[in-house]
């Protein structure tokens, strides 16, 4: 009897441990499913800027952030004129105040102008009133110097979250990022910039450069030649963007909206 009782107790203990293990396993599975649902919801709710555009045509957009003291705009505009290219310039307000003639020259040459904030503060850490003031002050400068009202914006340092993107869109801007980064601010050799940009460009790419970067002007002729050899033409960002109802996928690529735009990771746009 003692032996049977001992085995009965041991059997009960094993059953209890088995049941506990099963419950823990079930909890892990349920938690995993819950996290998966939360993840899908988060992807679908996340606001993204436009990194690139789905285009059948072999087009890319060259963009230049203007925020630094060194002013090479006259040489840059001369090069773009020679190459018959229209680009998009994202201007910081303080830079505009320092170089108003360059702003006028950019507009006179027919290039597109976007808002890059007034003092290049990080919008993620700023409240909405600060962001509004940053954008409105720069808009006022652009209107004063060029007569244009910008509809494109680029967040300082490429730093954003859903709140920032949502707020800027509520203010009437389409927020533009990039999918090809020249990384010219690190002052790499011109050859490195050429290889990076030409190698990564695809239909609908948006390329990031900076005015005042040490080797950008040196690299640009070969960048342009290399892109043309691969069959690319050039467009402003505004002309590159799609017309009608669009969607931004999880990579930030603007694509035509489907009839059912409720799929996770896609954000309908008008």
CSV table of C-alpha atoms in Angstrom, one decimal:
chain,number,residue,atom,x,y,z
A,1,UNK,CA,0.0,0.0,0.0
A,2,UNK,CA,2.8,2.4,0.8
A,3,UNK,CA,4.4,1.8,-2.6
A,4,UNK,CA,1.1,2.4,-4.4
A,5,UNK,CA,0.5,5.5,-2.4
A,6,UNK,CA,4.0,6.8,-3.2
A,7,UNK,CA,3.4,6.3,-6.9
A,8,UNK,CA,0.0,7.9,-6.7
A,9,UNK,CA,1.5,11.0,-5.1
A,10,UNK,CA,4.3,11.1,-7.7
A,11,UNK,CA,1.8,10.7,-10.5
A,12,UNK,CA,-0.3,13.6,-9.2
A,13,UNK,CA,2.8,15.8,-9.0
A,14,UNK,CA,3.7,15.0,-12.6
A,15,UNK,CA,0.1,15.7,-13.7
A,16,UNK,CA,0.2,19.0,-11.8
A,17,UNK,CA,3.5,20.0,-13.4
A,18,UNK,CA,2.2,18.9,-16.9
A,19,UNK,CA,-0.9,21.0,-16.4
A,20,UNK,CA,1.1,24.0,-15.3
A,21,UNK,CA,3.4,23.7,-18.2
A,22,UNK,CA,0.5,23.5,-20.6
A,23,UNK,CA,-1.0,26.6,-19.1
A,24,UNK,CA,2.3,28.5,-19.4
A,25,UNK,CA,2.6,27.3,-23.0
A,26,UNK,CA,-0.9,28.5,-23.8
A,27,UNK,CA,-0.2,31.8,-22.2
A,28,UNK,CA,2.9,32.3,-24.3
A,29,UNK,CA,1.0,31.5,-27.5
A,30,UNK,CA,-1.8,33.9,-26.6
A,31,UNK,CA,0.7,36.6,-25.7
A,32,UNK,CA,2.4,36.1,-29.0
A,33,UNK,CA,-0.8,36.4,-31.0
A,34,UNK,CA,-1.7,39.5,-29.0
A,35,UNK,CA,1.7,41.1,-29.8
A,36,UNK,CA,1.2,40.1,-33.5
A,37,UNK,CA,-2.1,41.9,-33.6
A,38,UNK,CA,-0.7,44.9,-31.8
A,39,UNK,CA,2.2,45.0,-34.2
A,40,UNK,CA,-0.1,44.9,-37.3
A,41,UNK,CA,-2.2,47.6,-35.9
A,42,UNK,CA,0.9,49.7,-35.1
A,43,UNK,CA,2.1,49.3,-38.7
A,44,UNK,CA,-1.2,50.3,-40.2
A,45,UNK,CA,-1.5,53.3,-37.8
A,46,UNK,CA,2.1,54.5,-38.3
A,47,UNK,CA,2.4,57.7,-40.3
A,48,UNK,CA,5.3,57.7,-42.7
A,49,UNK,CA,6.7,60.4,-45.0
A,50,UNK,CA,7.3,59.8,-48.7
A,51,UNK,CA,10.7,58.1,-49.2
A,52,UNK,CA,10.3,57.2,-52.8
A,53,UNK,CA,7.5,56.9,-55.5
A,54,UNK,CA,6.4,53.9,-57.5
A,55,UNK,CA,6.9,55.1,-61.1
A,56,UNK,CA,7.0,53.1,-64.3
A,57,UNK,CA,9.3,55.8,-65.8
A,58,UNK,CA,13.0,55.8,-65.0
A,59,UNK,CA,12.9,59.1,-63.0
A,60,UNK,CA,14.7,60.3,-60.0
A,61,UNK,CA,14.5,63.5,-58.0
A,62,UNK,CA,17.6,65.3,-56.8
A,63,UNK,CA,17.0,67.2,-53.6
A,64,UNK,CA,19.3,69.6,-51.7
A,65,UNK,CA,19.0,70.6,-48.0
A,66,UNK,CA,20.2,74.2,-47.5
A,67,UNK,CA,21.1,74.8,-43.9
A,68,UNK,CA,24.8,75.4,-43.6
A,69,UNK,CA,26.8,78.6,-43.8
A,70,UNK,CA,29.0,77.8,-46.8
A,71,UNK,CA,27.1,79.1,-49.8
A,72,UNK,CA,27.8,77.2,-53.1
A,73,UNK,CA,24.4,77.9,-54.6
A,74,UNK,CA,25.7,79.9,-57.6
A,75,UNK,CA,28.0,77.0,-58.7
A,76,UNK,CA,25.3,74.4,-58.0
A,77,UNK,CA,22.7,76.3,-60.0
A,78,UNK,CA,25.1,76.8,-62.9
A,79,UNK,CA,25.8,73.0,-63.0
A,80,UNK,CA,22.1,72.2,-62.9
A,81,UNK,CA,21.4,74.7,-65.7
A,82,UNK,CA,24.2,73.1,-67.8
A,83,UNK,CA,22.7,69.7,-67.3
A,84,UNK,CA,19.1,71.0,-67.9
A,85,UNK,CA,17.9,69.6,-64.6
A,86,UNK,CA,15.3,70.9,-62.2
A,87,UNK,CA,15.8,70.0,-58.6
A,88,UNK,CA,14.0,70.4,-55.2
A,89,UNK,CA,15.6,72.6,-52.6
A,90,UNK,CA,14.5,72.3,-48.9
A,91,UNK,CA,15.4,75.6,-47.2
A,92,UNK,CA,16.0,76.4,-43.5
A,93,UNK,CA,14.7,79.9,-42.6
A,94,UNK,CA,17.9,81.1,-40.9
A,95,UNK,CA,19.9,80.1,-44.0
A,96,UNK,CA,17.4,82.1,-46.1
A,97,UNK,CA,17.9,85.2,-44.0
A,98,UNK,CA,21.7,84.8,-44.5
A,99,UNK,CA,21.5,84.2,-48.3
A,100,UNK,CA,18.3,85.9,-49.6
A,101,UNK,CA,19.9,86.4,-53.1
A,102,UNK,CA,20.5,82.7,-53.4
A,103,UNK,CA,16.9,82.0,-52.5
A,104,UNK,CA,15.8,84.3,-55.3
A,105,UNK,CA,18.2,82.7,-57.7
A,106,UNK,CA,16.9,79.2,-56.9
A,107,UNK,CA,13.3,80.3,-57.6
A,108,UNK,CA,14.3,82.3,-60.7
A,109,UNK,CA,16.0,79.2,-62.2
A,110,UNK,CA,12.7,77.3,-61.9
A,111,UNK,CA,13.7,74.9,-59.1
A,112,UNK,CA,11.2,73.7,-56.6
A,113,UNK,CA,11.3,75.0,-53.0
A,114,UNK,CA,10.3,73.2,-49.8
A,115,UNK,CA,10.2,74.1,-46.2
A,116,UNK,CA,13.0,72.7,-44.0
A,117,UNK,CA,12.0,74.5,-40.7
A,118,UNK,CA,13.3,77.8,-39.5
A,119,UNK,CA,16.2,76.8,-37.1
A,120,UNK,CA,16.6,73.1,-37.8
A,121,UNK,CA,15.2,72.0,-34.4
A,122,UNK,CA,14.3,68.4,-33.7
A,123,UNK,CA,10.5,68.1,-34.3
A,124,UNK,CA,10.2,64.9,-32.3
A,125,UNK,CA,11.0,66.7,-29.1
A,126,UNK,CA,9.0,69.9,-29.9
A,127,UNK,CA,5.4,70.7,-29.2
A,128,UNK,CA,3.0,71.4,-31.9
A,129,UNK,CA,3.0,75.2,-31.4
A,130,UNK,CA,6.8,75.2,-31.8
A,131,UNK,CA,6.5,73.2,-35.0
A,132,UNK,CA,3.8,75.5,-36.4
A,133,UNK,CA,6.0,78.5,-35.7
A,134,UNK,CA,9.0,76.9,-37.3
A,135,UNK,CA,7.1,76.2,-40.5
A,136,UNK,CA,5.1,79.4,-40.7
A,137,UNK,CA,8.2,81.6,-40.2
A,138,UNK,CA,10.0,79.8,-43.0
A,139,UNK,CA,6.8,79.9,-45.3
A,140,UNK,CA,6.7,83.6,-44.8
A,141,UNK,CA,10.3,84.0,-45.8
A,142,UNK,CA,9.7,81.8,-48.9
A,143,UNK,CA,6.7,83.9,-49.9
A,144,UNK,CA,8.6,87.2,-49.3
A,145,UNK,CA,11.6,86.2,-51.4
A,146,UNK,CA,10.0,84.1,-54.1
A,147,UNK,CA,6.3,84.6,-54.1
A,148,UNK,CA,5.7,80.9,-53.7
A,149,UNK,CA,3.7,78.9,-51.1
A,150,UNK,CA,5.6,75.6,-50.4
A,151,UNK,CA,3.6,72.4,-50.1
A,152,UNK,CA,6.5,70.1,-49.5
A,153,UNK,CA,8.3,69.8,-46.1
A,154,UNK,CA,11.3,68.0,-44.9
A,155,UNK,CA,11.8,67.4,-41.2
A,156,UNK,CA,15.1,68.6,-39.7
A,157,UNK,CA,17.7,65.8,-39.5
A,158,UNK,CA,15.2,63.4,-40.9
A,159,UNK,CA,13.8,63.0,-37.4
A,160,UNK,CA,10.1,62.3,-37.0
A,161,UNK,CA,7.4,60.2,-35.4
A,162,UNK,CA,3.8,59.6,-36.3
A,163,UNK,CA,2.6,62.7,-34.4
A,164,UNK,CA,5.0,65.0,-36.3
A,165,UNK,CA,4.1,63.6,-39.8
A,166,UNK,CA,0.3,63.7,-39.0
A,167,UNK,CA,0.6,67.3,-37.7
A,168,UNK,CA,2.5,68.5,-40.8
A,169,UNK,CA,0.0,66.9,-43.1
A,170,UNK,CA,-2.8,68.6,-41.2
A,171,UNK,CA,-1.0,71.9,-42.0
A,172,UNK,CA,-1.1,71.1,-45.7
A,173,UNK,CA,2.4,69.7,-46.4
A,174,UNK,CA,3.5,66.5,-48.0
A,175,UNK,CA,6.5,65.3,-46.0
A,176,UNK,CA,9.4,64.2,-48.0
A,177,UNK,CA,12.2,61.9,-46.9
A,178,UNK,CA,14.7,60.0,-49.2
A,179,UNK,CA,15.6,56.5,-50.2
A,180,UNK,CA,19.1,57.3,-51.6
A,181,UNK,CA,21.4,59.2,-49.2
A,182,UNK,CA,24.6,60.6,-50.6
A,183,UNK,CA,25.9,61.0,-47.0
A,184,UNK,CA,27.8,64.0,-48.4
A,185,UNK,CA,27.7,65.7,-44.9
A,186,UNK,CA,30.3,63.2,-43.8
A,187,UNK,CA,32.6,64.7,-46.5
A,188,UNK,CA,33.4,61.4,-48.3
A,189,UNK,CA,35.5,61.3,-51.5
A,190,UNK,CA,33.5,62.2,-54.5
A,191,UNK,CA,34.0,58.7,-56.0
A,192,UNK,CA,32.2,57.2,-53.0
A,193,UNK,CA,29.2,59.5,-53.4
A,194,UNK,CA,29.0,58.6,-57.1
A,195,UNK,CA,29.1,54.9,-56.4
A,196,UNK,CA,26.5,55.1,-53.5
A,197,UNK,CA,23.9,57.2,-55.4
A,198,UNK,CA,24.2,55.6,-58.9
A,199,UNK,CA,24.3,52.1,-57.3
A,200,UNK,CA,21.2,52.6,-55.2
A,201,UNK,CA,18.9,54.6,-57.4
A,202,UNK,CA,15.7,53.0,-58.7
A,203,UNK,CA,12.6,54.3,-60.5
A,204,UNK,CA,11.1,56.9,-58.3
A,205,UNK,CA,14.1,57.4,-56.0
A,206,UNK,CA,14.5,60.6,-54.0
A,207,UNK,CA,18.2,61.5,-53.6
A,208,UNK,CA,19.5,63.5,-50.7
A,209,UNK,CA,22.3,66.1,-51.0
A,210,UNK,CA,23.3,69.1,-49.0
A,211,UNK,CA,24.4,72.5,-50.3
A,212,UNK,CA,27.7,73.5,-48.8
A,213,UNK,CA,29.0,69.9,-48.5
A,214,UNK,CA,32.7,69.7,-49.3
A,215,UNK,CA,32.6,67.1,-52.1
A,216,UNK,CA,29.1,67.4,-53.4
A,217,UNK,CA,29.8,69.7,-56.3
A,218,UNK,CA,32.8,67.6,-57.3
A,219,UNK,CA,30.7,64.4,-57.3
A,220,UNK,CA,27.5,65.7,-59.0
A,221,UNK,CA,28.7,65.7,-62.7
A,222,UNK,CA,29.6,62.0,-62.4
A,223,UNK,CA,26.4,61.2,-60.4
A,224,UNK,CA,24.3,62.8,-63.2
A,225,UNK,CA,26.3,61.1,-65.9
A,226,UNK,CA,26.1,57.7,-64.2
A,227,UNK,CA,22.3,58.0,-63.7
A,228,UNK,CA,21.8,58.9,-67.3
A,229,UNK,CA,23.9,56.0,-68.4
A,230,UNK,CA,21.5,53.7,-66.5
A,231,UNK,CA,18.6,55.4,-68.3
A,232,UNK,CA,17.3,57.7,-65.6
A,233,UNK,CA,15.8,61.1,-66.2
A,234,UNK,CA,15.3,63.8,-63.6
A,235,UNK,CA,12.3,65.4,-62.0
A,236,UNK,CA,11.4,67.6,-59.1
A,237,UNK,CA,9.8,65.9,-56.1
A,238,UNK,CA,6.4,67.6,-56.8
A,239,UNK,CA,6.3,66.2,-60.4
A,240,UNK,CA,7.5,62.8,-59.2
A,241,UNK,CA,4.6,62.4,-56.7
A,242,UNK,CA,1.6,60.5,-58.0
A,243,UNK,CA,-1.7,62.2,-58.7
A,244,UNK,CA,-5.0,61.1,-57.3
A,245,UNK,CA,-5.6,58.8,-54.3
A,246,UNK,CA,-2.4,57.1,-53.1
A,247,UNK,CA,-1.1,54.9,-50.4
A,248,UNK,CA,2.3,54.8,-48.6
A,249,UNK,CA,3.5,51.3,-48.0
A,250,UNK,CA,5.6,50.2,-45.0
A,251,UNK,CA,8.8,51.3,-46.7
A,252,UNK,CA,7.6,54.8,-47.3
A,253,UNK,CA,7.1,54.2,-51.0
A,254,UNK,CA,4.1,56.1,-52.5
A,255,UNK,CA,2.0,53.8,-54.6
A,256,UNK,CA,-1.5,54.1,-56.2
A,257,UNK,CA,-4.3,53.3,-53.7
A,258,UNK,CA,-6.2,50.0,-54.2
A,259,UNK,CA,-10.0,50.0,-53.9
A,260,UNK,CA,-9.5,48.3,-50.5
A,261,UNK,CA,-6.8,50.4,-48.7
A,262,UNK,CA,-7.4,48.8,-45.4
A,263,UNK,CA,-4.5,46.4,-45.6
A,264,UNK,CA,-1.9,46.6,-42.8
A,265,UNK,CA,1.0,48.8,-43.5
A,266,UNK,CA,-0.7,51.0,-46.1
A,267,UNK,CA,-1.8,54.5,-45.4
A,268,UNK,CA,-4.4,56.0,-47.8
A,269,UNK,CA,-3.6,59.5,-49.1
A,270,UNK,CA,-5.6,62.0,-51.1
